[in-house]
Amino acid sequence: MTGPLTGMTVIEVSAFIAAPYAGLTLAQMGAEVIRIDPIGGGLDYNRWPVTDDGKSLYWAGLNKGKKSVTLNVRDPKGRELAHALMTASGPGKGIVVTNLPARGWLDYEGLKAMRDDLIMINIVGRRDGSVALDYTVNARAGFPLITGPEGSEGPVNHVMPVWDVVTALAASNAVLVADRHRRDTGEGQYVRIALADSAFAVLSHLGYVAEAQINGTDRPATGNHVFGTFGCDFPTSDNRRVMITAFTPRHWSALLEATGTTERFAVIAAEHGVDLAREEERYALRNKIEAELAPWFAARPVDEIGTALDAVGACWGPYQSVRQAVADDPDLSTENPMFEEIDQPGIGRYLAAGSFIDFGAIPRDPVVPAPTLGSDTESILAEKLGLSDADLGGLRDSGVI
């Protein structure tokens, strides 16, 4: 690997999404990420989606480019080996990422006693240490009551675990910050990141908290309309749907040009005494705008709509299933340098993404498949800890590896 983090070694002890995604992010930027799992696999080893024969596509996706070590950490010798990997000497080493409780064999102070400048990034559910997952965090943050059709009575959950992903990216960033601090000062540190805080931070950053406190209002669910501007979906003549957004005056004028409604909306603006170049005015008249534009979209197939909108630089996107995107979307294909087809051991050949960051001065590394569970155990223990073939044989015989 030639990525910007070449020379960094991260030991990952993880399950589910946030910590594995953080490790994936680091691995795809060149770090050597060694994931330690129990023999037979951890809590997420068989998580859906799976192939027809039960192989987890989820696990393979989140562990691309990593190395896999399996150890029985209930055995003192297994814990000793795990600790030796975590606290290995040398620059760029001594970094642990985990979302397991930092106690027992993962106790930070115990590990720090073996390497004083150890860095540990520990993802927890809530700040008080209690259990939380993306879906319970999302419920507490209020987003399901804003999501869904206008007038909807009940909450509507999202299906993308966004708080896990936000937390994962924060955790990978925390590794880089802590590593820089250690290089500057010689100090390691314990870094704690609460999954719930990722959602509440976004509530603050995007104005939701201030909206509730200053305006004394709860934002309503508005279906597929975009709050505060114009954006909504339209059905097409070929039973598809497209999403249209017009956040800026240029996007608004392009939309009107493509649909041939510039003069009509000038009349509507005059009738209502508004300036539709302003997004808040477009939001106020969103239902009227939707009704005026709907016949144009309903009379045309999606390809014709796309040609007309692209010709004037309007902002739009077709609704499509994942299978449709894989089949037809150039951004989800090898036309995009982020993607390559990989041969994933035990699963087969399919399209896989590398890092979505393009560094101008650093070549893009190839996409590396996930390891099979435990496939690197012996080579890592031999290379990193100097174990001999006889040592490894004894560990196998005693069930430690």
Tab-separated table of C-alpha atoms in Angstrom:
chain	number	residue	atom	x	y	z
A	1	MET	CA	0.000	0.000	0.000
A	2	THR	CA	1.210	3.509	-0.803
A	3	GLY	CA	-1.520	5.592	0.843
A	4	PRO	CA	-0.868	8.597	3.072
A	5	LEU	CA	-1.078	6.463	6.235
A	6	THR	CA	1.522	3.905	5.140
A	7	GLY	CA	3.614	3.098	8.215
A	8	MET	CA	0.709	3.302	10.660
A	9	THR	CA	-0.496	0.088	12.309
A	10	VAL	CA	-3.930	0.003	13.949
A	11	ILE	CA	-5.274	-2.874	16.018
A	12	GLU	CA	-9.053	-3.073	15.678
A	13	VAL	CA	-11.234	-4.969	18.150
A	14	SER	CA	-14.753	-4.400	16.980
A	15	ALA	CA	-18.248	-5.456	16.030
A	16	PHE	CA	-21.097	-4.129	13.880
A	17	ILE	CA	-20.510	-0.833	12.015
A	18	ALA	CA	-18.883	2.194	13.671
A	19	ALA	CA	-15.501	0.747	14.670
A	20	PRO	CA	-15.118	-1.534	11.616
A	21	TYR	CA	-15.994	1.389	9.324
A	22	ALA	CA	-13.371	3.520	11.083
A	23	GLY	CA	-10.793	0.780	10.543
A	24	LEU	CA	-11.852	0.435	6.899
A	25	THR	CA	-11.386	4.185	6.366
A	26	LEU	CA	-7.861	4.020	7.778
A	27	ALA	CA	-6.983	0.854	5.860
A	28	GLN	CA	-8.052	2.404	2.566
A	29	MET	CA	-5.714	5.327	3.218
A	30	GLY	CA	-2.754	3.009	3.652
A	31	ALA	CA	-2.729	2.040	7.341
A	32	GLU	CA	-2.091	-1.570	8.261
A	33	VAL	CA	-5.270	-2.484	10.128
A	34	ILE	CA	-5.185	-5.767	12.021
A	35	ARG	CA	-8.599	-6.894	13.211
A	36	ILE	CA	-8.674	-9.248	16.205
A	37	ASP	CA	-11.714	-11.533	16.463
A	38	PRO	CA	-12.642	-14.560	18.564
A	39	ILE	CA	-12.001	-17.932	17.007
A	40	GLY	CA	-15.084	-18.677	14.910
A	41	GLY	CA	-15.916	-15.005	14.465
A	42	GLY	CA	-17.392	-12.207	16.518
A	43	LEU	CA	-20.914	-10.834	16.899
A	44	ASP	CA	-21.030	-9.463	13.359
A	45	TYR	CA	-19.353	-12.286	11.459
A	46	ASN	CA	-22.591	-13.688	10.015
A	47	ARG	CA	-24.559	-10.441	9.819
A	48	TRP	CA	-26.908	-9.847	6.907
A	49	PRO	CA	-26.835	-9.411	3.974
A	50	VAL	CA	-25.460	-12.877	3.317
A	51	THR	CA	-24.978	-15.046	0.236
A	52	ASP	CA	-27.151	-18.084	-0.392
A	53	ASP	CA	-24.622	-20.195	1.481
A	54	GLY	CA	-24.517	-17.840	4.456
A	55	LYS	CA	-21.345	-15.808	3.810
A	56	SER	CA	-21.710	-12.270	5.156
A	57	LEU	CA	-21.445	-9.618	2.445
A	58	TYR	CA	-21.668	-7.066	5.255
A	59	TRP	CA	-18.538	-8.422	6.982
A	60	ALA	CA	-16.628	-8.629	3.721
A	61	GLY	CA	-17.582	-5.053	2.830
A	62	LEU	CA	-16.477	-3.507	6.110
A	63	ASN	CA	-13.182	-5.372	6.337
A	64	LYS	CA	-11.651	-4.755	2.925
A	65	GLY	CA	-7.919	-4.203	3.061
A	66	LYS	CA	-7.523	-5.376	6.665
A	67	LYS	CA	-5.693	-8.346	8.131
A	68	SER	CA	-7.541	-10.863	10.294
A	69	VAL	CA	-6.223	-12.455	13.448
A	70	THR	CA	-8.313	-14.822	15.573
A	71	LEU	CA	-7.389	-15.380	19.200
A	72	ASN	CA	-8.983	-16.969	22.227
A	73	VAL	CA	-8.593	-14.009	24.588
A	74	ARG	CA	-10.241	-15.946	27.407
A	75	ASP	CA	-6.989	-17.863	27.561
A	76	PRO	CA	-4.197	-15.916	29.302
A	77	LYS	CA	-1.838	-16.672	26.429
A	78	GLY	CA	-4.385	-15.324	23.928
A	79	ARG	CA	-4.689	-12.097	25.927
A	80	GLU	CA	-0.912	-11.847	26.103
A	81	LEU	CA	-0.644	-12.108	22.318
A	82	ALA	CA	-3.394	-9.523	21.777
A	83	HIS	CA	-1.705	-7.125	24.194
A	84	ALA	CA	1.647	-7.605	22.504
A	85	LEU	CA	0.130	-6.628	19.156
A	86	MET	CA	-1.612	-3.603	20.677
A	87	THR	CA	1.419	-2.308	22.510
A	88	ALA	CA	4.110	-3.106	19.951
A	89	SER	CA	6.962	-0.630	20.023
A	90	GLY	CA	7.840	1.746	17.233
A	91	PRO	CA	6.456	4.851	15.559
A	92	GLY	CA	3.005	4.509	14.020
A	93	LYS	CA	2.165	1.568	16.287
A	94	GLY	CA	0.427	1.380	19.649
A	95	ILE	CA	-2.969	2.445	18.252
A	96	VAL	CA	-6.160	0.600	19.206
A	97	VAL	CA	-9.670	1.203	17.840
A	98	THR	CA	-12.548	-0.563	19.571
A	99	ASN	CA	-16.234	-0.316	20.300
A	100	LEU	CA	-16.074	-2.992	22.959
A	101	PRO	CA	-16.030	-1.929	26.626
A	102	ALA	CA	-12.580	-0.639	27.637
A	103	ARG	CA	-12.304	-2.896	30.644
A	104	GLY	CA	-10.939	-6.318	31.465
A	105	TRP	CA	-8.482	-7.344	28.763
A	106	LEU	CA	-9.166	-4.028	26.952
A	107	ASP	CA	-8.596	-1.818	29.989
A	108	TYR	CA	-6.758	1.291	28.816
A	109	GLU	CA	-4.681	1.749	31.970
A	110	GLY	CA	-3.537	-1.850	31.812
A	111	LEU	CA	-2.442	-1.445	28.209
A	112	LYS	CA	-0.852	1.925	28.970
A	113	ALA	CA	1.334	0.211	31.559
A	114	MET	CA	2.805	-1.818	28.676
A	115	ARG	CA	3.219	1.173	26.349
A	116	ASP	CA	2.995	4.562	27.974
A	117	ASP	CA	2.132	6.466	24.785
A	118	LEU	CA	-0.670	4.100	23.738
A	119	ILE	CA	-3.568	5.608	21.787
A	120	MET	CA	-6.998	4.034	22.252
A	121	ILE	CA	-10.102	5.200	20.423
A	122	ASN	CA	-13.134	3.787	22.242
A	123	ILE	CA	-16.610	4.115	20.717
A	124	VAL	CA	-19.426	3.803	23.267
A	125	GLY	CA	-23.209	4.016	22.984
A	126	ARG	CA	-24.024	6.924	25.291
A	127	ARG	CA	-21.801	9.174	27.348
A	128	ASP	CA	-22.837	7.391	30.555
A	129	GLY	CA	-21.669	4.097	29.078
A	130	SER	CA	-25.145	2.641	28.591
A	131	VAL	CA	-26.071	0.696	25.491
A	132	ALA	CA	-27.208	2.508	22.355
A	133	LEU	CA	-27.333	1.592	18.682
A	134	ASP	CA	-27.855	3.747	15.616
A	135	TYR	CA	-31.594	3.098	15.531
A	136	THR	CA	-32.194	3.943	19.198
A	137	VAL	CA	-29.995	7.030	18.911
A	138	ASN	CA	-31.923	8.174	15.843
A	139	ALA	CA	-35.198	7.794	17.724
A	140	ARG	CA	-33.963	9.903	20.635
A	141	ALA	CA	-32.649	12.635	18.329
A	142	GLY	CA	-36.092	13.244	16.833
A	143	PHE	CA	-35.372	12.556	13.178
A	144	PRO	CA	-38.035	9.822	12.702
A	145	LEU	CA	-40.739	12.334	13.636
A	146	ILE	CA	-39.543	14.657	10.858
A	147	THR	CA	-39.199	11.840	8.325
A	148	GLY	CA	-42.135	10.522	6.334
A	149	PRO	CA	-45.290	11.761	4.618
A	150	GLU	CA	-46.841	15.100	5.510
A	151	GLY	CA	-49.403	14.582	8.258
A	152	SER	CA	-47.934	11.218	9.231
A	153	GLU	CA	-48.883	10.215	12.752
A	154	GLY	CA	-46.059	7.828	13.571
A	155	PRO	CA	-42.263	7.876	13.346
A	156	VAL	CA	-40.466	6.757	10.174
A	157	ASN	CA	-36.988	5.317	10.651
A	158	HIS	CA	-34.238	5.727	8.099
A	159	VAL	CA	-32.631	2.568	6.733
A	160	MET	CA	-29.084	3.903	6.396
A	161	PRO	CA	-27.210	3.751	9.750
A	162	VAL	CA	-26.013	7.316	9.405
A	163	TRP	CA	-24.917	7.800	13.031
A	164	ASP	CA	-22.680	4.735	12.853
A	165	VAL	CA	-21.064	6.173	9.728
A	166	VAL	CA	-20.705	9.688	11.194
A	167	THR	CA	-19.166	8.196	14.338
A	168	ALA	CA	-16.839	6.001	12.281
A	169	LEU	CA	-15.504	8.961	10.333
A	170	ALA	CA	-15.070	10.897	13.583
A	171	ALA	CA	-13.159	7.948	15.034
A	172	SER	CA	-10.819	7.701	12.055
A	173	ASN	CA	-10.232	11.443	12.329
A	174	ALA	CA	-9.564	11.052	16.062
A	175	VAL	CA	-6.826	8.503	15.281
A	176	LEU	CA	-5.084	11.052	13.067
A	177	VAL	CA	-5.420	13.855	15.629
A	178	ALA	CA	-4.187	11.663	18.490
A	179	ASP	CA	-1.291	10.387	16.380
A	180	ARG	CA	-0.257	13.942	15.530
A	181	HIS	CA	-0.493	14.931	19.198
A	182	ARG	CA	1.720	11.969	20.109
A	183	ARG	CA	4.296	12.914	17.480
A	184	ASP	CA	4.331	16.487	18.759
A	185	THR	CA	4.329	15.758	22.505
A	186	GLY	CA	5.158	12.089	23.031
A	187	GLU	CA	1.812	11.598	24.810
A	188	GLY	CA	-0.687	8.887	24.052
A	189	GLN	CA	-4.275	9.163	25.190
A	190	TYR	CA	-7.638	7.517	25.662
A	191	VAL	CA	-10.249	9.000	23.298
A	192	ARG	CA	-13.914	8.284	23.994
A	193	ILE	CA	-16.587	8.887	21.349
A	194	ALA	CA	-20.286	8.430	22.151
A	195	LEU	CA	-22.485	7.309	19.273
A	196	ALA	CA	-25.394	9.311	20.682
A	197	ASP	CA	-23.283	12.463	20.675
A	198	SER	CA	-22.834	12.202	16.904
A	199	ALA	CA	-26.585	12.658	16.423
A	200	PHE	CA	-27.001	15.403	19.006
A	201	ALA	CA	-23.992	17.261	17.601
A	202	VAL	CA	-25.598	17.236	14.154
A	203	LEU	CA	-28.851	18.469	15.705
A	204	SER	CA	-26.878	21.450	16.954
A	205	HIS	CA	-24.704	22.064	13.903
A	206	LEU	CA	-27.610	22.074	11.437
A	207	GLY	CA	-29.807	24.385	13.494
A	208	TYR	CA	-32.364	21.912	14.840
A	209	VAL	CA	-31.578	22.679	18.498
A	210	ALA	CA	-31.701	26.428	17.978
A	211	GLU	CA	-34.927	26.038	15.996
A	212	ALA	CA	-36.540	24.289	18.947
A	213	GLN	CA	-35.215	26.719	21.559
A	214	ILE	CA	-35.379	30.070	19.774
A	215	ASN	CA	-38.443	29.492	17.595
A	216	GLY	CA	-40.201	27.159	19.992
A	217	THR	CA	-41.225	24.845	17.157
A	218	ASP	CA	-40.788	21.259	16.078
A	219	ARG	CA	-40.026	20.839	12.398
A	220	PRO	CA	-42.866	18.962	10.661
A	221	ALA	CA	-42.613	15.978	8.365
A	222	THR	CA	-42.969	17.172	4.774
A	223	GLY	CA	-42.582	13.959	2.800
A	224	ASN	CA	-40.065	14.317	0.005
A	225	HIS	CA	-40.150	18.108	0.036
A	226	VAL	CA	-36.865	19.676	1.152
A	227	PHE	CA	-37.254	21.959	4.160
A	228	GLY	CA	-36.704	25.653	3.503
A	229	THR	CA	-36.258	25.500	-0.277
A	230	PHE	CA	-37.745	23.745	-3.287
A	231	GLY	CA	-37.108	20.086	-3.813
A	232	CYS	CA	-39.496	17.200	-4.306
A	233	ASP	CA	-40.113	14.091	-6.370
A	234	PHE	CA	-42.219	13.647	-9.504
A	235	PRO	CA	-43.632	10.539	-11.192
A	236	THR	CA	-42.753	10.007	-14.862
A	237	SER	CA	-44.632	8.495	-17.787
A	238	ASP	CA	-42.636	5.238	-17.549
A	239	ASN	CA	-43.570	4.624	-13.915
A	240	ARG	CA	-40.314	5.966	-12.514
A	241	ARG	CA	-39.769	8.895	-10.173
A	242	VAL	CA	-37.188	11.664	-10.196
A	243	MET	CA	-35.971	13.954	-7.430
A	244	ILE	CA	-35.651	17.623	-8.338
A	245	THR	CA	-33.897	20.284	-6.267
A	246	ALA	CA	-33.675	24.014	-6.867
A	247	PHE	CA	-31.678	25.442	-3.978
A	248	THR	CA	-30.052	28.291	-5.908
A	249	PRO	CA	-31.482	30.917	-8.288
A	250	ARG	CA	-29.516	29.334	-11.139
A	251	HIS	CA	-30.928	25.878	-10.446
A	252	TRP	CA	-34.424	27.377	-10.244
A	253	SER	CA	-34.105	29.199	-13.555
A	254	ALA	CA	-32.615	26.079	-15.185
A	255	LEU	CA	-35.573	24.002	-13.989
A	256	LEU	CA	-38.033	26.499	-15.450
A	257	GLU	CA	-36.115	26.663	-18.727
A	258	ALA	CA	-36.095	22.870	-19.094
A	259	THR	CA	-39.812	22.590	-18.361
A	260	GLY	CA	-40.824	25.637	-20.411
A	261	THR	CA	-42.506	27.278	-17.424
A	262	THR	CA	-40.504	30.497	-17.025
A	263	GLU	CA	-43.385	32.766	-18.061
A	264	ARG	CA	-45.944	30.788	-16.093
A	265	PHE	CA	-43.982	31.150	-12.866
A	266	ALA	CA	-43.464	34.857	-13.483
A	267	VAL	CA	-47.274	35.161	-13.472
A	268	ILE	CA	-47.560	33.002	-10.334
A	269	ALA	CA	-44.937	35.098	-8.541
A	270	ALA	CA	-46.790	38.298	-9.414
A	271	GLU	CA	-50.138	36.848	-8.317
A	272	HIS	CA	-48.741	35.900	-4.920
A	273	GLY	CA	-46.478	38.926	-4.506
A	274	VAL	CA	-43.350	36.817	-4.024
A	275	ASP	CA	-39.876	36.572	-5.494
A	276	LEU	CA	-39.331	32.947	-6.493
A	277	ALA	CA	-35.615	33.588	-6.867
A	278	ARG	CA	-35.578	33.340	-3.057
A	279	GLU	CA	-35.604	29.798	-1.733
A	280	GLU	CA	-37.797	30.552	1.267
A	281	GLU	CA	-40.466	31.861	-1.128
A	282	ARG	CA	-40.177	28.712	-3.198
A	283	TYR	CA	-40.628	26.646	-0.036
A	284	ALA	CA	-43.731	28.604	0.937
A	285	LEU	CA	-45.258	27.915	-2.494
A	286	ARG	CA	-43.903	24.348	-2.755
A	287	ASN	CA	-47.288	22.684	-3.237
A	288	LYS	CA	-48.279	25.164	-5.953
A	289	ILE	CA	-44.926	24.696	-7.715
A	290	GLU	CA	-45.215	20.922	-7.493
A	291	ALA	CA	-48.720	21.005	-8.987
A	292	GLU	CA	-47.600	23.233	-11.880
A	293	LEU	CA	-44.572	21.098	-12.761
A	294	ALA	CA	-46.122	17.659	-12.276
A	295	PRO	CA	-47.821	17.436	-15.725
A	296	TRP	CA	-44.536	18.084	-17.539
A	297	PHE	CA	-42.826	15.204	-15.721
A	298	ALA	CA	-45.865	12.912	-15.970
A	299	ALA	CA	-45.884	13.280	-19.771
A	300	ARG	CA	-42.277	12.165	-20.282
A	301	PRO	CA	-40.096	9.111	-19.618
A	302	VAL	CA	-37.131	9.463	-17.298
A	303	ASP	CA	-34.521	9.411	-20.095
A	304	GLU	CA	-36.174	12.320	-21.892
A	305	ILE	CA	-36.478	14.212	-18.612
A	306	GLY	CA	-32.825	13.655	-17.850
A	307	THR	CA	-31.714	14.872	-21.267
A	308	ALA	CA	-33.727	18.081	-20.918
A	309	LEU	CA	-32.569	18.790	-17.379
A	310	ASP	CA	-28.914	18.018	-18.077
A	311	ALA	CA	-28.927	20.304	-21.120
A	312	VAL	CA	-29.558	23.352	-18.913
A	313	GLY	CA	-27.610	22.237	-15.825
A	314	ALA	CA	-30.601	21.551	-13.588
A	315	CYS	CA	-30.047	19.502	-10.424
A	316	TRP	CA	-31.897	16.196	-10.397
A	317	GLY	CA	-31.542	12.488	-9.823
A	318	PRO	CA	-33.577	9.416	-10.741
A	319	TYR	CA	-34.970	7.174	-8.048
A	320	GLN	CA	-33.468	3.763	-8.628
A	321	SER	CA	-33.008	0.525	-6.799
A	322	VAL	CA	-29.525	-0.611	-5.877
A	323	ARG	CA	-29.727	-3.206	-8.658
A	324	GLN	CA	-30.662	-0.485	-11.130
A	325	ALA	CA	-27.779	1.682	-9.922
A	326	VAL	CA	-25.321	-1.195	-10.279
A	327	ALA	CA	-26.598	-1.921	-13.772
A	328	ASP	CA	-26.912	1.614	-15.130
A	329	ASP	CA	-25.219	4.328	-13.081
A	330	PRO	CA	-21.721	5.301	-14.298
A	331	ASP	CA	-20.829	6.589	-10.828
A	332	LEU	CA	-21.346	3.052	-9.503
A	333	SER	CA	-19.110	1.339	-12.024
A	334	THR	CA	-15.474	1.005	-12.985
A	335	GLU	CA	-15.879	4.275	-14.908
A	336	ASN	CA	-15.472	5.760	-11.433
A	337	PRO	CA	-11.849	5.188	-10.303
A	338	MET	CA	-13.104	4.563	-6.762
A	339	PHE	CA	-14.537	1.223	-7.905
A	340	GLU	CA	-12.837	-1.991	-8.930
A	341	GLU	CA	-14.038	-5.531	-9.379
A	342	ILE	CA	-12.498	-7.738	-6.723
A	343	ASP	CA	-12.415	-11.471	-6.152
A	344	GLN	CA	-13.605	-11.860	-2.574
A	345	PRO	CA	-12.489	-15.223	-1.163
A	346	GLY	CA	-15.437	-17.478	-0.424
A	347	ILE	CA	-17.951	-15.138	-2.074
A	348	GLY	CA	-17.024	-14.338	-5.665
A	349	ARG	CA	-16.342	-11.425	-7.971
A	350	TYR	CA	-18.142	-8.128	-7.523
A	351	LEU	CA	-17.754	-4.370	-7.584
A	352	ALA	CA	-16.128	-2.823	-4.511
A	353	ALA	CA	-15.260	0.720	-3.483
A	354	GLY	CA	-11.956	2.045	-2.285
A	355	SER	CA	-11.532	5.401	-0.565
A	356	PHE	CA	-13.747	8.153	-1.935
A	357	ILE	CA	-11.001	10.724	-1.316
A	358	ASP	CA	-8.836	11.721	-4.284
A	359	PHE	CA	-5.420	12.990	-3.180
A	360	GLY	CA	-3.763	15.009	-5.913
A	361	ALA	CA	-0.214	14.130	-4.851
A	362	ILE	CA	-0.750	10.520	-3.711
A	363	PRO	CA	-1.585	7.622	-6.053
A	364	ARG	CA	-4.810	5.733	-5.441
A	365	ASP	CA	-4.237	2.299	-3.906
A	366	PRO	CA	-6.008	-0.724	-5.391
A	367	VAL	CA	-9.109	-2.051	-3.648
A	368	VAL	CA	-8.044	-4.992	-1.495
A	369	PRO	CA	-10.585	-7.716	-0.624
A	370	ALA	CA	-11.392	-8.552	2.972
A	371	PRO	CA	-9.377	-11.372	4.508
A	372	THR	CA	-11.023	-14.622	5.408
A	373	LEU	CA	-11.515	-14.937	9.141
A	374	GLY	CA	-8.199	-15.628	10.865
A	375	SER	CA	-6.273	-15.977	7.603
A	376	ASP	CA	-3.430	-13.730	8.807
A	377	THR	CA	-3.117	-15.064	12.355
A	378	GLU	CA	0.061	-17.066	11.954
A	379	SER	CA	1.830	-14.665	9.592
A	380	ILE	CA	1.085	-11.680	11.847
A	381	LEU	CA	2.211	-13.460	15.009
A	382	ALA	CA	5.378	-14.608	13.283
A	383	GLU	CA	6.166	-11.235	11.701
A	384	LYS	CA	5.153	-8.924	14.541
A	385	LEU	CA	5.975	-11.038	17.595
A	386	GLY	CA	8.682	-13.342	16.252
A	387	LEU	CA	6.865	-16.599	16.983
A	388	SER	CA	8.364	-19.737	15.468
A	389	ASP	CA	6.574	-22.533	13.673
A	390	ALA	CA	6.875	-24.595	16.834
A	391	ASP	CA	5.348	-21.774	18.891
A	392	LEU	CA	2.451	-21.482	16.453
A	393	GLY	CA	1.884	-25.223	16.472
A	394	GLY	CA	1.650	-25.200	20.245
A	395	LEU	CA	-0.843	-22.355	20.169
A	396	ARG	CA	-2.975	-24.196	17.635
A	397	ASP	CA	-2.900	-27.375	19.672
A	398	SER	CA	-3.966	-25.525	22.832
A	399	GLY	CA	-6.811	-23.656	21.114
A	400	VAL	CA	-5.322	-20.180	21.561
A	401	ILE	CA	-5.270	-19.534	17.781
